[in-house]
Short mmCIF file of C-alpha atoms and ligand atoms in Angstrom, two decimals:
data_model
loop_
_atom_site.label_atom_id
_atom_site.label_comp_id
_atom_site.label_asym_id
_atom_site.label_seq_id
_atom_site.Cartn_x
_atom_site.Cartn_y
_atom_site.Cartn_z
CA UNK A 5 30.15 41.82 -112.27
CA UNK A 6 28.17 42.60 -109.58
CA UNK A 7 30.10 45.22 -106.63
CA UNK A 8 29.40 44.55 -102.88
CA UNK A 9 29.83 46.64 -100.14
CA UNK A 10 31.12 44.98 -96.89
CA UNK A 11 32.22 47.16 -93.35
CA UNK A 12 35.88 47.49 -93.48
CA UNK A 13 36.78 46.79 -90.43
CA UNK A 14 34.57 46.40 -87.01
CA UNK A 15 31.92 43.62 -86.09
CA UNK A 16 30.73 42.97 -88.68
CA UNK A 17 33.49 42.03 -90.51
CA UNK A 18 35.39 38.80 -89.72
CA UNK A 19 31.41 36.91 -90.21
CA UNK A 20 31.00 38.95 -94.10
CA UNK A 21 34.83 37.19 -94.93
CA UNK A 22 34.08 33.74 -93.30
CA UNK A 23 30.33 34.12 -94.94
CA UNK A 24 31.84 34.97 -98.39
CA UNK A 25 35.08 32.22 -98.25
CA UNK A 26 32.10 29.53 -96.82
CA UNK A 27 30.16 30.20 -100.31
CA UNK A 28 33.77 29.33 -101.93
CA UNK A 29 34.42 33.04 -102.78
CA UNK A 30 38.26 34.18 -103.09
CA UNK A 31 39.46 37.54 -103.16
CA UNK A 32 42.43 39.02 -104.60
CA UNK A 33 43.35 42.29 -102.74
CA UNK A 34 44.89 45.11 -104.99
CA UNK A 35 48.51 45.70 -103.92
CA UNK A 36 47.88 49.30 -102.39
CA UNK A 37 43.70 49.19 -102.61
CA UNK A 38 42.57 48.66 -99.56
CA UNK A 39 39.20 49.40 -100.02
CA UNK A 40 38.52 47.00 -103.20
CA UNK A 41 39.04 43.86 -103.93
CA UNK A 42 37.85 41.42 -106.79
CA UNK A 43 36.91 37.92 -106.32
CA UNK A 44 39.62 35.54 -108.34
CA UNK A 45 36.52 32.65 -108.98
CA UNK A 46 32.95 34.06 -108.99
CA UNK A 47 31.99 37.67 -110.90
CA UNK A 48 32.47 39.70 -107.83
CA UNK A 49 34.03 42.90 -106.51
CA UNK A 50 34.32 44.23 -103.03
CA UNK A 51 34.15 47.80 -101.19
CA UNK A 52 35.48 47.97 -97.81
CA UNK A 53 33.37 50.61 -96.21
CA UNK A 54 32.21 52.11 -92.76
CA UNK A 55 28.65 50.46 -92.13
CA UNK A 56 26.89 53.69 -91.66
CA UNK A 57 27.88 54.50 -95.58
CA UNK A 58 26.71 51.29 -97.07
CA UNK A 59 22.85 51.92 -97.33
CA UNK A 60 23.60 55.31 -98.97
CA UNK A 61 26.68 53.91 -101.63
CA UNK A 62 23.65 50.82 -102.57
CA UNK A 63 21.40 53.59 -103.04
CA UNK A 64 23.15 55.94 -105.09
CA UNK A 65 24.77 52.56 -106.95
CA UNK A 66 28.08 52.77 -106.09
CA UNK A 67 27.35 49.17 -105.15
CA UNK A 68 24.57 46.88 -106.39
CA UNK A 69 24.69 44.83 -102.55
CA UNK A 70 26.00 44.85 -99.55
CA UNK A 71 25.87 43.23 -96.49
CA UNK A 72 25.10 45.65 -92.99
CA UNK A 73 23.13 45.43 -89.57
CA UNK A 74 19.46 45.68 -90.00
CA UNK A 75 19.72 48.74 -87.38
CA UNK A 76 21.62 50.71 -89.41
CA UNK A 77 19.72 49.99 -92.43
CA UNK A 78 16.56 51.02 -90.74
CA UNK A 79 18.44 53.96 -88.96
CA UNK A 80 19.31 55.40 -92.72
CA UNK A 81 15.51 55.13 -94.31
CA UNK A 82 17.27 54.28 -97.70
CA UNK A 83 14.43 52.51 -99.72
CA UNK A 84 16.44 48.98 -100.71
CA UNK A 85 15.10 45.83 -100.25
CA UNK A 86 16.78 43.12 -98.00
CA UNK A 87 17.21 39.84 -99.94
CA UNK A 88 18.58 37.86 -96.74
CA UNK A 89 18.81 38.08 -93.20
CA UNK A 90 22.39 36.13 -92.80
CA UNK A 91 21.89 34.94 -88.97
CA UNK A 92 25.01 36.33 -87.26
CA UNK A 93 25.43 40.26 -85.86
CA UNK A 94 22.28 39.47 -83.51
CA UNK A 95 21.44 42.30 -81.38
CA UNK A 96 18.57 44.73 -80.32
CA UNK A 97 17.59 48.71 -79.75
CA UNK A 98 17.00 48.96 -76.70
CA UNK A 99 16.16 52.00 -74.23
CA UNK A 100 17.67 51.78 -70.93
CA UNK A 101 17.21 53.79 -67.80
CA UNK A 102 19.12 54.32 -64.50
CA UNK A 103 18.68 51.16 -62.38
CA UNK A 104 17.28 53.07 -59.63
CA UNK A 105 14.78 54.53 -61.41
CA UNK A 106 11.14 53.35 -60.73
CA UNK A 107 9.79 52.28 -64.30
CA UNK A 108 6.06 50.75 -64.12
CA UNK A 109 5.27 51.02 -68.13
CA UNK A 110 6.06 53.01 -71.28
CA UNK A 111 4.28 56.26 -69.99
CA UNK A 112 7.24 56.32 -67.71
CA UNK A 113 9.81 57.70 -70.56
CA UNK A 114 7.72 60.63 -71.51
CA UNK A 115 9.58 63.64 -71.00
CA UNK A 116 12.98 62.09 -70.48
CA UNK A 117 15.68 63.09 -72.60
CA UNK A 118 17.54 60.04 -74.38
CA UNK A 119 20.90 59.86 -75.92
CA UNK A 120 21.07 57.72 -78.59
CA UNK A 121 23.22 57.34 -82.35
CA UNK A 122 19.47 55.95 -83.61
CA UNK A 123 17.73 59.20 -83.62
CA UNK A 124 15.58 58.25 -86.65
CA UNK A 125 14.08 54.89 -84.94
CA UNK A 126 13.86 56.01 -81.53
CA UNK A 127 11.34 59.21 -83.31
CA UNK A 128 9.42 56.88 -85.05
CA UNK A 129 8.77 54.85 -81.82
CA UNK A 130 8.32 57.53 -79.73
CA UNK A 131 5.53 58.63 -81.95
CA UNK A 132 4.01 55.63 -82.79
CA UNK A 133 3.67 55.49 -78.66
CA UNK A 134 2.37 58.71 -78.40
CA UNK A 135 5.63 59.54 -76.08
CA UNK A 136 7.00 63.37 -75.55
CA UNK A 137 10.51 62.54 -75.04
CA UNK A 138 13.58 64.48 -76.07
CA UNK A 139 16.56 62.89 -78.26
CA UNK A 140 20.08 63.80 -78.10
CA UNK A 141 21.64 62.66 -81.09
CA UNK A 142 25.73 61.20 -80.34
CA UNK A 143 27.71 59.17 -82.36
CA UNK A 144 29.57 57.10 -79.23
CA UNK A 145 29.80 56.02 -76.02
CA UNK A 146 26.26 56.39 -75.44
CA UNK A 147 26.12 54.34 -72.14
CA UNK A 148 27.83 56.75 -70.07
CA UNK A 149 25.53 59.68 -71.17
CA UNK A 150 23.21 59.29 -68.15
CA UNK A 151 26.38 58.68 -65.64
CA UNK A 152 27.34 62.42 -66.53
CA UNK A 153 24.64 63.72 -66.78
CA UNK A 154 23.79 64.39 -70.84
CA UNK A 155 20.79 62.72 -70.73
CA UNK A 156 17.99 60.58 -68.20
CA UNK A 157 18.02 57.38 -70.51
CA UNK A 158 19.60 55.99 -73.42
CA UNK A 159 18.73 53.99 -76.50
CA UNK A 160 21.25 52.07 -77.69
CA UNK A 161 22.98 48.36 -79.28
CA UNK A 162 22.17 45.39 -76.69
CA UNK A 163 23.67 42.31 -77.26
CA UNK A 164 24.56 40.51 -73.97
CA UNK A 165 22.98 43.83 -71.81
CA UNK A 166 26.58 43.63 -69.49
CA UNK A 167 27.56 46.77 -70.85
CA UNK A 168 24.00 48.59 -69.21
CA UNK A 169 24.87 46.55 -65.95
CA UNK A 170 28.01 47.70 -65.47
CA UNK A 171 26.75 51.22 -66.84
CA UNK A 172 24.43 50.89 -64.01
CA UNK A 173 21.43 50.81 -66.22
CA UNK A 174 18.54 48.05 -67.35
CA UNK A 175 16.70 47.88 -70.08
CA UNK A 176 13.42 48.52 -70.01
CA UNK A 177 11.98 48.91 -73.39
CA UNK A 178 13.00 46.63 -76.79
CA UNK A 179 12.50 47.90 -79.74
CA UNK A 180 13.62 46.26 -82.48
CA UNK A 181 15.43 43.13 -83.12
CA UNK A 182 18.81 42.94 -85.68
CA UNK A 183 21.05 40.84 -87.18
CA UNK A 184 23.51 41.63 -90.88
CA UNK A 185 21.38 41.45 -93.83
CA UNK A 186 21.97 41.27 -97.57
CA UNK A 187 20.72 44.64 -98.91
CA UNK A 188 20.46 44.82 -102.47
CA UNK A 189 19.82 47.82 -104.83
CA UNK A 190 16.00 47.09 -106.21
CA UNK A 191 16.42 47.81 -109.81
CA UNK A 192 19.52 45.11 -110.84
CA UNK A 193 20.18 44.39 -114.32
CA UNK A 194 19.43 41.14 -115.22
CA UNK A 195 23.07 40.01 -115.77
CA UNK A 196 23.15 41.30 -112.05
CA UNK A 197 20.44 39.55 -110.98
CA UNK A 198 21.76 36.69 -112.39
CA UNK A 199 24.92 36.64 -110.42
CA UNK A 200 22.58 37.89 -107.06
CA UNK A 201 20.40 34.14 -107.53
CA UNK A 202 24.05 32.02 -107.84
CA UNK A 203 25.24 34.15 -104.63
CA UNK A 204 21.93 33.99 -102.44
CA UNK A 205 22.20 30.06 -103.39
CA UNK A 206 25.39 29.87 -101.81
CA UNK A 207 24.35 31.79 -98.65
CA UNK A 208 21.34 29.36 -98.22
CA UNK A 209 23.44 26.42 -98.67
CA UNK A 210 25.94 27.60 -95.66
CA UNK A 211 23.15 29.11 -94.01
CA UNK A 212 21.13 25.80 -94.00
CA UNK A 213 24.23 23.91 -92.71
CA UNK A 214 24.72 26.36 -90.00
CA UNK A 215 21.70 25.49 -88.55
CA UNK A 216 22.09 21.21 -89.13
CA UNK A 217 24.63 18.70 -87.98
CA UNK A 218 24.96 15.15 -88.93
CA UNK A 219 23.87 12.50 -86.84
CA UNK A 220 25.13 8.80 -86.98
CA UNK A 221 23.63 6.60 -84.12
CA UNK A 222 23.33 2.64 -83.69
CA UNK A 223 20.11 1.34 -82.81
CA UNK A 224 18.06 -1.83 -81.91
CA UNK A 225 16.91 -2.76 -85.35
CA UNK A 226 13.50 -2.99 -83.10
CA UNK A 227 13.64 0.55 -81.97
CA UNK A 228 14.46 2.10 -85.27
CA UNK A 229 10.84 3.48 -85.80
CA UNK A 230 10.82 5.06 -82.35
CA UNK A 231 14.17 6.53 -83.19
CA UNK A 232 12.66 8.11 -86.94
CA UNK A 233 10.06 9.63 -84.75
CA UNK A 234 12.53 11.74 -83.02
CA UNK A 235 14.37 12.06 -86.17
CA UNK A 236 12.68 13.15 -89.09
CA UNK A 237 15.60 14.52 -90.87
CA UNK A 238 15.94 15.71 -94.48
CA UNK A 239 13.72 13.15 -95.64
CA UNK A 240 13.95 9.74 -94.09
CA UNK A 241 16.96 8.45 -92.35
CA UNK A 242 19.24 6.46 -94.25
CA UNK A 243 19.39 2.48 -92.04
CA UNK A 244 22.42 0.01 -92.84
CA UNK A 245 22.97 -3.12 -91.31
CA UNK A 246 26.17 -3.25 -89.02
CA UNK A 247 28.02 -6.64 -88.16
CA UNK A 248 26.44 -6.46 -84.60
CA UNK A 249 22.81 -9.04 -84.99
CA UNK A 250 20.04 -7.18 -85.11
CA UNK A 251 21.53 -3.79 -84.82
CA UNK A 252 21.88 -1.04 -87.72
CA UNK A 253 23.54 2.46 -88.46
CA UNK A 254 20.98 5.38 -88.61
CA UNK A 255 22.41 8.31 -90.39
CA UNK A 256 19.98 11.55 -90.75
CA UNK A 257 20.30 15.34 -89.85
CA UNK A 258 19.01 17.08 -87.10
CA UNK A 259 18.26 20.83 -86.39
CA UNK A 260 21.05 22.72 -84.40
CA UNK A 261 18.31 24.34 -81.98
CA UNK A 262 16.44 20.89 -81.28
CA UNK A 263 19.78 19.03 -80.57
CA UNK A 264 19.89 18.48 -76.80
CA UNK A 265 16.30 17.15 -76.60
CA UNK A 266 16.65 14.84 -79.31
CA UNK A 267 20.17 13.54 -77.75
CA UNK A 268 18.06 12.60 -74.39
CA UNK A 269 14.70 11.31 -76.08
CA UNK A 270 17.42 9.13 -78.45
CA UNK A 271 19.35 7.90 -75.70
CA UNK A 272 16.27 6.94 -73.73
CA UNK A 273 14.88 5.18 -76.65
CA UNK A 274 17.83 2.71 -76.74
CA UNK A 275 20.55 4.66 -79.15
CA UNK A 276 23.93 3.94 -78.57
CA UNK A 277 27.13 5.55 -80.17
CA UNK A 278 25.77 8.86 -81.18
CA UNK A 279 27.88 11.01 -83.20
CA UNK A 280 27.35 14.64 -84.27
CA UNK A 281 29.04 16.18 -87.12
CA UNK A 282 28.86 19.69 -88.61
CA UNK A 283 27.75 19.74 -92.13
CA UNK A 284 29.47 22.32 -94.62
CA UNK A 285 27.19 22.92 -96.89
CA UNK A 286 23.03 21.74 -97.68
CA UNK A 287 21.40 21.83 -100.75
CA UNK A 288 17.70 20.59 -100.44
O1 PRT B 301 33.48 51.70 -87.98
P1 PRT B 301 32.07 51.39 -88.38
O2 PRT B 301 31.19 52.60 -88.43
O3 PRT B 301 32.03 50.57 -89.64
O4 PRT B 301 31.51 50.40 -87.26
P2 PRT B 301 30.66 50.73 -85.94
O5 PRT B 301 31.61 51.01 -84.83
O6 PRT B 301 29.57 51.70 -86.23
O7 PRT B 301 29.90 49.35 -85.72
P3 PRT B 301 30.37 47.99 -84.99
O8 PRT B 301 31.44 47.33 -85.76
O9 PRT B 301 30.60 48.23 -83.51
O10 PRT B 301 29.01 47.17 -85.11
C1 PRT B 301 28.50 46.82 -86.37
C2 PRT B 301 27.14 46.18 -86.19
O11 PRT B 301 27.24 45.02 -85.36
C3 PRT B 301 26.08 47.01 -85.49
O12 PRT B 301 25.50 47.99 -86.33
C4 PRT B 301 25.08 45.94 -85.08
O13 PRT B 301 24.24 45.63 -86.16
C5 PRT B 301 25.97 44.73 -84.78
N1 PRT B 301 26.16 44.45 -83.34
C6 PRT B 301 25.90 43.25 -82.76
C7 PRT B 301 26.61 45.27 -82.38
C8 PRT B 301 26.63 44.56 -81.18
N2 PRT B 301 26.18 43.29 -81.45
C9 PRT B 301 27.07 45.21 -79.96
N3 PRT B 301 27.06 44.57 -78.91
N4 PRT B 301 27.04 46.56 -82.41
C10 PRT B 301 27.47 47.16 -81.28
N5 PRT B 301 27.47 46.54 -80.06
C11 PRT B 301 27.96 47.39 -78.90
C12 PRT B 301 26.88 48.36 -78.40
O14 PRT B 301 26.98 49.59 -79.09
C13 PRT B 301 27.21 48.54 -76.92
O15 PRT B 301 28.24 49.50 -76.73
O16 PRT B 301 28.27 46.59 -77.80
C14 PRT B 301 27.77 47.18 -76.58
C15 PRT B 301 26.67 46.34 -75.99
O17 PRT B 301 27.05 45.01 -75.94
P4 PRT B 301 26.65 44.09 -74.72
O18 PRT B 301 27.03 42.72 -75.12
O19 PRT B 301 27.42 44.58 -73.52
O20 PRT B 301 25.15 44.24 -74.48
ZN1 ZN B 302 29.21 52.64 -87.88
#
């Protein structure tokens, strides 16, 4: 059995249950335990925890896995390993200063105080940059710290940066990138790591159809080469004749990100009837 530690309730959480029941995972929820539950069809148990704990309950082994924001995992200085970044949760740390503020480069932060719930990676930057800054550690509403006064900038969670604007701040300086990873405890059993390689499996299956759809087209038969040029799917296309002369079905898969251009380049090239599909799961 191997125990995973999951945020109980917050942003993380509806993408960890969707992630888990998308890998074909079931859980069966004590009848007064709300913080455990045990998965009813693969060797699985869960902790419902506050993020911030996680790093620390993998550490100590309370938990063999568990799935957090890379921030906080940094933020914490726990030495686990991350076995998978799971692609949802994006965000970045980010400092941010008053909008009116003049800011020409980095040297412009030294000897500002910031406000931030990151004080561990906003030290490490600062001295990595050679900055003299001072860091007021708070556990919430950091945005509003320069408004009233607790501090001249903040370093904080930036997702879609509205929160600075209507803070009346901008960001000036990124510095680093985050999304939820899989941490995992890095001495496992092997039974453990056993049930760790069927799990990761399962997340790179979903994973890998997250970021594919299906594509079914019609095509000239004598623009199906120019079409498997802007297609080169999986492997190679799969081509069946349709009851139209001289015209066949293309079926392939095509990358979420390059979707749009392909659509045009296809449609130039003489496809007609293009469907897309979501796929649920890829195993290559
Ligand atoms: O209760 P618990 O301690 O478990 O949860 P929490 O309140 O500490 O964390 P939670 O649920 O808010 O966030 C969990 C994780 O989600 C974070 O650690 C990040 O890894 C990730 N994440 C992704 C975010 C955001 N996007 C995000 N936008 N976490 C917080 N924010 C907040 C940010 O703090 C700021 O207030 O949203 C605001 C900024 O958003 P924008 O879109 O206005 O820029
Ligand atoms: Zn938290």
């Amino acid at each position: 059995m191997l125990t995973l530690a999951v945020q109980k309730s917050g942003r993380l959480n509806e993408q960890t249950e969707k992630l888990l029941k998308d890998c074909g995972i079931s859980f069966i929820h004590g009848r007064n335990d709300k913080l455990k539950a045990i998965a009813s069809n693969f060797p699985l148990q869960i902790l419902y925890l506050r993020d911030d704990d996680i790093p620390e309950c993998i550490a100590d082994a309370a938990a063999d896995i568990g799935i957090v924001g890379e921030n906080v995992y940094v933020e914490k200085g726990k030495s686990l390993k991350i076995s998978k970044r799971l692609g949802f949760a994006k965000c970045r740390l980010a400092i941010a200063i008053p909008k009116q503020m003049v800011y020409k480069d980095i040297k412009d932060l030294n000897g500002l105080s910031i406000a931030t719930s990151y004080p561990n990676i906003l030290k490490k930057f600062s001295d990595k940059k050679g900055l003299k800054v001072s860091i007021h550690q708070i556990s919430g509403s950091v945005e509003i710290a320069p408004g009233v006064g607790m501090a001249d900038a903040i370093f904080d969670i930036v997702s879609t940066g509205s929160t600075l604007i209507s803070n009346g701040l901008k960001e000036v300086e990124t510095v680093m990138n985050s999304e939820a990873v899989l941490l995992i405890h890095p001495k496992l059993n092997k039974e453990k790591e056993a049930i760790l390689e069927k799990l990761n499996f399962r997340i790179s299956a979903v994973k890998k159809a997250r970021n594919y759809k299906y594509i079914l087209l019609n095509t000239p038969n004598d623009k199906i080469d120019e079409i498997c040029q802007i297609l080169p799917g999986m492997k190679s296309p799969t081509i069946m004749p349709i009851a139209l002369e001289n015209w066949s079905s293309l079926h392939s898969v095509i990358r979420e990100d390059d979707f749009w251009q392909s659509i045009e380049k296809l449609k130039n090239a003489g496809a007609q009837g293009i469907l897309i599909i979501p796929i649920e799961k890829m195993i290559i």
